[in-house]
Coordinates of C-alpha atoms and ligand atoms in Angstrom, one line a residue:
X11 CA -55.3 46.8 -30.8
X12 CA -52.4 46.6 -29.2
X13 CA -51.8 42.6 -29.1
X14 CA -48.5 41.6 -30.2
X15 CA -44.9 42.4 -28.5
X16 CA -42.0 42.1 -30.1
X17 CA -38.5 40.3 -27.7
X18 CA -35.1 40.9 -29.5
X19 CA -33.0 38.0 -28.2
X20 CA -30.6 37.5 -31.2
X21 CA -27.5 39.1 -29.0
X22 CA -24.6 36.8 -28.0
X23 CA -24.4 37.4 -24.1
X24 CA -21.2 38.7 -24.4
X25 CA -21.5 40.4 -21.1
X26 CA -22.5 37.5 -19.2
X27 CA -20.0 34.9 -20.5
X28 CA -18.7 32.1 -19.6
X29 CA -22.5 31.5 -18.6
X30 CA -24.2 32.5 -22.0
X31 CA -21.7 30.7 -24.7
X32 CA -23.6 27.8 -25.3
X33 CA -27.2 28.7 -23.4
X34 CA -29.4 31.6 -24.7
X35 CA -28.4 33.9 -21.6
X36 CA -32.5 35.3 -21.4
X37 CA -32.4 31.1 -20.2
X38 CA -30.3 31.4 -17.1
X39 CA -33.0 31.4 -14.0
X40 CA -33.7 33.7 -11.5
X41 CA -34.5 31.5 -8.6
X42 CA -36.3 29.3 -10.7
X43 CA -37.4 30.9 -13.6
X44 CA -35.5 32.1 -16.6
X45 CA -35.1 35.9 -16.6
X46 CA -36.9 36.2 -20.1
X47 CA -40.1 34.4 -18.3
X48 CA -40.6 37.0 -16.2
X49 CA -40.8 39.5 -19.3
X50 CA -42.6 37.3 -21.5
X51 CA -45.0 36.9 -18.6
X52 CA -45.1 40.7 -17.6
X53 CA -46.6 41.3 -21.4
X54 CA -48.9 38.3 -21.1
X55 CA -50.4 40.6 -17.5
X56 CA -50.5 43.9 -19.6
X57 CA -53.1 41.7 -22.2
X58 CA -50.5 40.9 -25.1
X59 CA -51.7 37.5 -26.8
X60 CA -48.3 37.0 -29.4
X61 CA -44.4 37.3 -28.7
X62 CA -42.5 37.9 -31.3
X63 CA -38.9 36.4 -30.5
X64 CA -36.0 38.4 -32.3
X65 CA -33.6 35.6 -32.2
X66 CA -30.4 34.0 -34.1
X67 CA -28.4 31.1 -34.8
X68 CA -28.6 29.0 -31.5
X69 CA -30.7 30.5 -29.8
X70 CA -33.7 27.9 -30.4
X71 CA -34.3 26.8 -26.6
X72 CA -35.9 30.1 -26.7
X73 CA -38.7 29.1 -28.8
X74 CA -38.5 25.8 -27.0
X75 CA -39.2 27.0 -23.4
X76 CA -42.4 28.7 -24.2
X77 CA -43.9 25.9 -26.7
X78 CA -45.5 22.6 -25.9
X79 CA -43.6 19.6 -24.9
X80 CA -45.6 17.0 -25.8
X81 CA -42.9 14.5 -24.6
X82 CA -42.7 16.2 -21.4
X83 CA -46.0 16.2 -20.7
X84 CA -46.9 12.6 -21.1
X85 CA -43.7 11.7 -19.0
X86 CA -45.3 13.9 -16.0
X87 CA -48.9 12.5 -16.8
X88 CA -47.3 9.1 -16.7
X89 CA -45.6 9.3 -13.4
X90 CA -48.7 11.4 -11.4
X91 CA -46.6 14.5 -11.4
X92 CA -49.8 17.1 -11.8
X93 CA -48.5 20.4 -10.2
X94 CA -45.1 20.1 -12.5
X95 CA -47.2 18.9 -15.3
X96 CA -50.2 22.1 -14.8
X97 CA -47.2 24.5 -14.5
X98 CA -45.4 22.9 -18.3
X99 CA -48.9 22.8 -19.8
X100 CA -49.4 26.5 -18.6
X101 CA -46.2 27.8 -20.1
X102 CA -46.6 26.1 -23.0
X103 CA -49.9 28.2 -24.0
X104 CA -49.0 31.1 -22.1
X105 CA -48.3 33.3 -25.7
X106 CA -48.7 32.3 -29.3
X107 CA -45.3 31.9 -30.6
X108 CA -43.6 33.5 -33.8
X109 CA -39.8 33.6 -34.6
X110 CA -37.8 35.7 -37.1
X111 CA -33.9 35.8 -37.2
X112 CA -32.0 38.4 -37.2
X113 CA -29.1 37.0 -39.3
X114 CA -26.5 39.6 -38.6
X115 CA -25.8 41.9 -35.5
X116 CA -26.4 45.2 -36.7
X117 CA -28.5 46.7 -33.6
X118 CA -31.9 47.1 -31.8
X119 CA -33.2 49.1 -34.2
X120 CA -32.1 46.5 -37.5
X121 CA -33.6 43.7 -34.7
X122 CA -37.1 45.0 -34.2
X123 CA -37.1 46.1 -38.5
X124 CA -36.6 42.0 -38.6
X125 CA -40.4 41.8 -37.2
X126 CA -41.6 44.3 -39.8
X127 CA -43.7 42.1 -42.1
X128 CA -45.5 40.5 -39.0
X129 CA -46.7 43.7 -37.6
X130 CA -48.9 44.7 -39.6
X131 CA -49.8 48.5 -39.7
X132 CA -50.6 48.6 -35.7
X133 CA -48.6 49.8 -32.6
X134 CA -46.9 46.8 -31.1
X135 CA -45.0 46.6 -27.9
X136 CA -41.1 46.3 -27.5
X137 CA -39.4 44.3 -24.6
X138 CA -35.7 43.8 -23.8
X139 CA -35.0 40.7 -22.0
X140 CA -32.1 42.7 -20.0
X141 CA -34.5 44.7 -18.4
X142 CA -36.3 42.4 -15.5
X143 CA -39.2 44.6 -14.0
X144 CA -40.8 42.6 -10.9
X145 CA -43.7 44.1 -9.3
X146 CA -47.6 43.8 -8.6
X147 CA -48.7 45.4 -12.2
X148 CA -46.7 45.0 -15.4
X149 CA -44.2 47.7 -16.6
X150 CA -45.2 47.7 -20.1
X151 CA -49.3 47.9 -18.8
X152 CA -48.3 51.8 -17.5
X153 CA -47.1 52.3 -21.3
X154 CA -50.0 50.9 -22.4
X155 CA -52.2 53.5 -20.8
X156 CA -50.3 56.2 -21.7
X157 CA -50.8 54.8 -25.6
X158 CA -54.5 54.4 -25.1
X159 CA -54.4 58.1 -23.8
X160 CA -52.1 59.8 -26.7
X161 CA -52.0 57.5 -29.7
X162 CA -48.4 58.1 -29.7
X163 CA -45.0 55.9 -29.3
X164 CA -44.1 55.5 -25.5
X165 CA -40.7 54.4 -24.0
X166 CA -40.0 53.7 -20.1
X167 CA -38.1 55.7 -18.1
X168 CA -36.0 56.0 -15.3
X169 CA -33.7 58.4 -13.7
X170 CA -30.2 57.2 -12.9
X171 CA -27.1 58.9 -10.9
X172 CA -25.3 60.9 -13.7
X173 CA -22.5 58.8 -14.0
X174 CA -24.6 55.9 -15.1
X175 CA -26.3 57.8 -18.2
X176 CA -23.7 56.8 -20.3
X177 CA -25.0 53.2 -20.7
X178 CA -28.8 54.2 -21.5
X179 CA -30.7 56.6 -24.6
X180 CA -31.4 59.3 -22.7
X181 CA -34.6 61.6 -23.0
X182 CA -35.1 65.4 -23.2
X183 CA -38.3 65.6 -21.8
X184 CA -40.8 67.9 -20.3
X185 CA -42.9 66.7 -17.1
X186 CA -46.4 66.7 -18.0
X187 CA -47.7 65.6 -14.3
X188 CA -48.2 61.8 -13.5
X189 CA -45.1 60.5 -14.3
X190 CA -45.6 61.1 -17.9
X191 CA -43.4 63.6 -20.0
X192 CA -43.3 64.8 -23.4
X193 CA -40.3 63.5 -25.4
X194 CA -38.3 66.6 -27.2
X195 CA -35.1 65.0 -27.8
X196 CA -33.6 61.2 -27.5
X197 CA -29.5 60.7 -27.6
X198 CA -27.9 57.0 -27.2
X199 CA -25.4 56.3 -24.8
X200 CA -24.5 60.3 -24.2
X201 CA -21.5 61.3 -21.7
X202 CA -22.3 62.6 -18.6
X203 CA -21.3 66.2 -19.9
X204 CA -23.5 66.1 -23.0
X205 CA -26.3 64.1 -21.6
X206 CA -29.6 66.2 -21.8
X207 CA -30.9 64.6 -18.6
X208 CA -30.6 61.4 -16.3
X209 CA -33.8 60.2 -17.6
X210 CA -32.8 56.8 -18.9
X211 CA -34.6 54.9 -21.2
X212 CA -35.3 51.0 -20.2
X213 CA -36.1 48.5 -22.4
X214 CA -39.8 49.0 -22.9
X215 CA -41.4 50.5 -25.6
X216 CA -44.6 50.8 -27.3
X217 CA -43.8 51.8 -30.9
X218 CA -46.9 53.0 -33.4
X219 CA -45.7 52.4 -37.2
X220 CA -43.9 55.4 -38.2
X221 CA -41.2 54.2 -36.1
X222 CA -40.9 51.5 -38.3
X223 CA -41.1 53.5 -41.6
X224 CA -38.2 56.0 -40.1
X225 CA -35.8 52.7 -39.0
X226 CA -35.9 51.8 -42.1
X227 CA -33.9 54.8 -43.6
X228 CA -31.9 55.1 -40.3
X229 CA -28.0 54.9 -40.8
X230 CA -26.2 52.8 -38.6
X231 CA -23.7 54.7 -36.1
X232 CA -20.1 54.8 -35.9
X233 CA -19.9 51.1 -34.9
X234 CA -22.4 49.8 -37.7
X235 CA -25.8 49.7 -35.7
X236 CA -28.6 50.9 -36.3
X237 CA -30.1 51.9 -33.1
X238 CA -33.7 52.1 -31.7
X239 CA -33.1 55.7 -30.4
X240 CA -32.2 57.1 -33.5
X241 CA -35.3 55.3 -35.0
X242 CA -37.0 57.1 -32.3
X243 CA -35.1 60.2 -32.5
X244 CA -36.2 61.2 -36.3
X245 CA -40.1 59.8 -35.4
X246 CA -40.3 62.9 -33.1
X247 CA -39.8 64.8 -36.2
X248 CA -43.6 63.5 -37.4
X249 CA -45.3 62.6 -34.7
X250 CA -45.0 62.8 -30.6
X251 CA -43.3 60.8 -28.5
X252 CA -44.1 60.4 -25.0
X253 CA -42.1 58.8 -21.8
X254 CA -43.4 57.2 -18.9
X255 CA -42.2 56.2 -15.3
X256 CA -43.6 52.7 -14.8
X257 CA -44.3 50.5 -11.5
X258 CA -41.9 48.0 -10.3
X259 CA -38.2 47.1 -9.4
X260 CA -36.2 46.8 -12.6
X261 CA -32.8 44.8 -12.5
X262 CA -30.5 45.0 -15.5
X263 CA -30.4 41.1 -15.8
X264 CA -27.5 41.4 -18.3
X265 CA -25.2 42.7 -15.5
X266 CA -23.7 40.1 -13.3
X267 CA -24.0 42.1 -10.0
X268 CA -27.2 43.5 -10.7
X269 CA -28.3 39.8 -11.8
X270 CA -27.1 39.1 -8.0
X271 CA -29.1 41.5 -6.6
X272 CA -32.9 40.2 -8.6
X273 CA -31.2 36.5 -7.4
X274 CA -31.7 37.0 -3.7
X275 CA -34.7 39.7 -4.0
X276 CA -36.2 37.4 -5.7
X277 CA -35.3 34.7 -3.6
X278 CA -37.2 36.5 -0.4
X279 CA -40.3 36.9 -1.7
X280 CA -40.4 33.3 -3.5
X281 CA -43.4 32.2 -2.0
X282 CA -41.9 28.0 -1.0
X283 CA -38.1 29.1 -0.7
X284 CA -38.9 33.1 0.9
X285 CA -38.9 32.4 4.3
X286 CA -35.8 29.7 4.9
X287 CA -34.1 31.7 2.6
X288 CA -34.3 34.8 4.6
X289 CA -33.5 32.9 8.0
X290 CA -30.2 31.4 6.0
X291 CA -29.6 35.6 4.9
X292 CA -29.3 36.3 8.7
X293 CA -27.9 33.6 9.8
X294 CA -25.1 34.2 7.7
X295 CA -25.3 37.7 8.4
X296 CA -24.3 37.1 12.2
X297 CA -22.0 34.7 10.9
X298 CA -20.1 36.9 8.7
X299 CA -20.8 40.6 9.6
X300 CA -21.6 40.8 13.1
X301 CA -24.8 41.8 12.5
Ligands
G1P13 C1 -30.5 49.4 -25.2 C2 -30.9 50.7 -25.9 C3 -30.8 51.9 -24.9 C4 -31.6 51.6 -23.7 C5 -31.2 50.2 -23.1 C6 -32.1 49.9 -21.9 O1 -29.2 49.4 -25.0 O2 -30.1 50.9 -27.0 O3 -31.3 53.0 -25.5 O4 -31.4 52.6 -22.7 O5 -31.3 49.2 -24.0 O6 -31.7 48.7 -21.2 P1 -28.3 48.1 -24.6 O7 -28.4 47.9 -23.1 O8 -28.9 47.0 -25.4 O9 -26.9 48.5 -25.0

């Protein structure tokens, strides 16, 4: 059963600082929501029941935003505030919530090791907070099929302009029809010359144990981490590995243009601020570009 999903959220936010020094940057909003939200809530659509935060030293608003607030509550009960106080009380049972540190910065793949114990011996799904994926049926929910279909680890895919490989793992894979393709090889963060392919990989995965059993013999890289794709990487030697394509516009929320971009996307089709917002878009338009 594939119930619990697993959010590493220990990293500092370096690229998104001055914003992210003293704030957990999956906090900041988009719109009106913080970007982790729409994640958390994209594994709640797929049928995930528990989140397991990955998090560290100040990063306990985290835990906070999708718990109770008792406080809260009474203060909006109190003052006849019930659509703010039906939205808290919703977000505060969205998930059952568990949280493990990761008390040193030694990768993705050291991150999601840190839930090991609290896995059990089942698949389990893993989420990066970076990657915002906004659409009508949940990312991780296409994964999910193609899990229920092979029994196998699944990670998202995307292609990207050459140039841009270099900041994803990268699959070798072979196109099996429907947007799903047989893994052969995984490399992290390859140069354009000795990437395999432009099929990136994006922070969704649904990972079956073995993963977990091969991280934890995994040597770190040159800089010290141990990554996810290597994990990966030496599970295909066992077992099968599988990509999927998966539905939906993905921003990379940890990048301050692309964070931009989601802002006034997101902003259009907000359902209360959608329409003024796009008259004040093309107003400014003519204002500015002669449009
Ligand atoms: C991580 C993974 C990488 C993956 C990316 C997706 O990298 O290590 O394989 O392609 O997430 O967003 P990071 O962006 O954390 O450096």
């Amino acid at each position: 059963m594939l119930t619990r999903a697993v959010f590493p959220v220990a990293g500092f936010g370096t690229r998104f600082l001055p914003a992210s020094k003293a704030i957990p940057k999956e906090l900041i909003p988009l719109v009106d929501k913080p970007a982790l939200q729409y994640v958390v809530e994209e594994a709640v659509a797929a049928g995930f029941t528990t989140a397991i935060f990955v998090t560290a030293e100040g990063k306990a608003a985290i835990e906070d935003h999708f718990d109770r607030n008792l406080r809260l509550e009474a203060f909006l009960a109190q003052k006849g505030k019930q659509e703010l106080l039906r939205m808290v009380q919703e977000l505060g049972s969205l998930v059952e919530v568990v949280a493990v540190r990761q008390k040193q910065a030694l990768g993705l793949g050291h991150a999601v090791l840190q839930a090991a114990s609290l896995l059990a011996s089942e698949p389990f799904a893993v989420l990066l907070g970076d990657d915002v994926i906004v659409g009508e049926n949940p990312a991780i929910g296409r994964l999910v099929e193609v899990h229920r279909q092979t029994g196998a680890s699944v990670v998202a895919v995307m292609e990207v302009p050459g140039e841009e490989i270099s900041r994803y793992g990268c699959a070798a894979a072979e196109p099996l029809g429907n947007g799903v393709f047989r893994v052969h090889d995984l490399v992290e963060k390859p140069s354009p010359e000795q990437a395999p392919s432009r099929w990136a990989v994006i922070g969704r995965y649904i990972l079956t144990p073995t993963v977990l059993h091969e991280l934890r013999t995994t040597p770190p890289d040159p800089s010290g981490e141990i990554q996810l794709t290597e994990g990966l990487r030496r599970t295909l030697k066992r077992e099968p590995v599988y990509a999927c394509t998966f539905p939906g516009t993905r921003y990379d929320a940890g990048n301050k243009g692309d964070f931009l971009r989601a802002t006034v996307e997101l902003g259009l089709s907000h359902p209360e601020l959608g329409r003024w917002f796009k008259s004040f878009l093309e107003d400014l338009a003519r204002r500015h570009f002669q449009v």
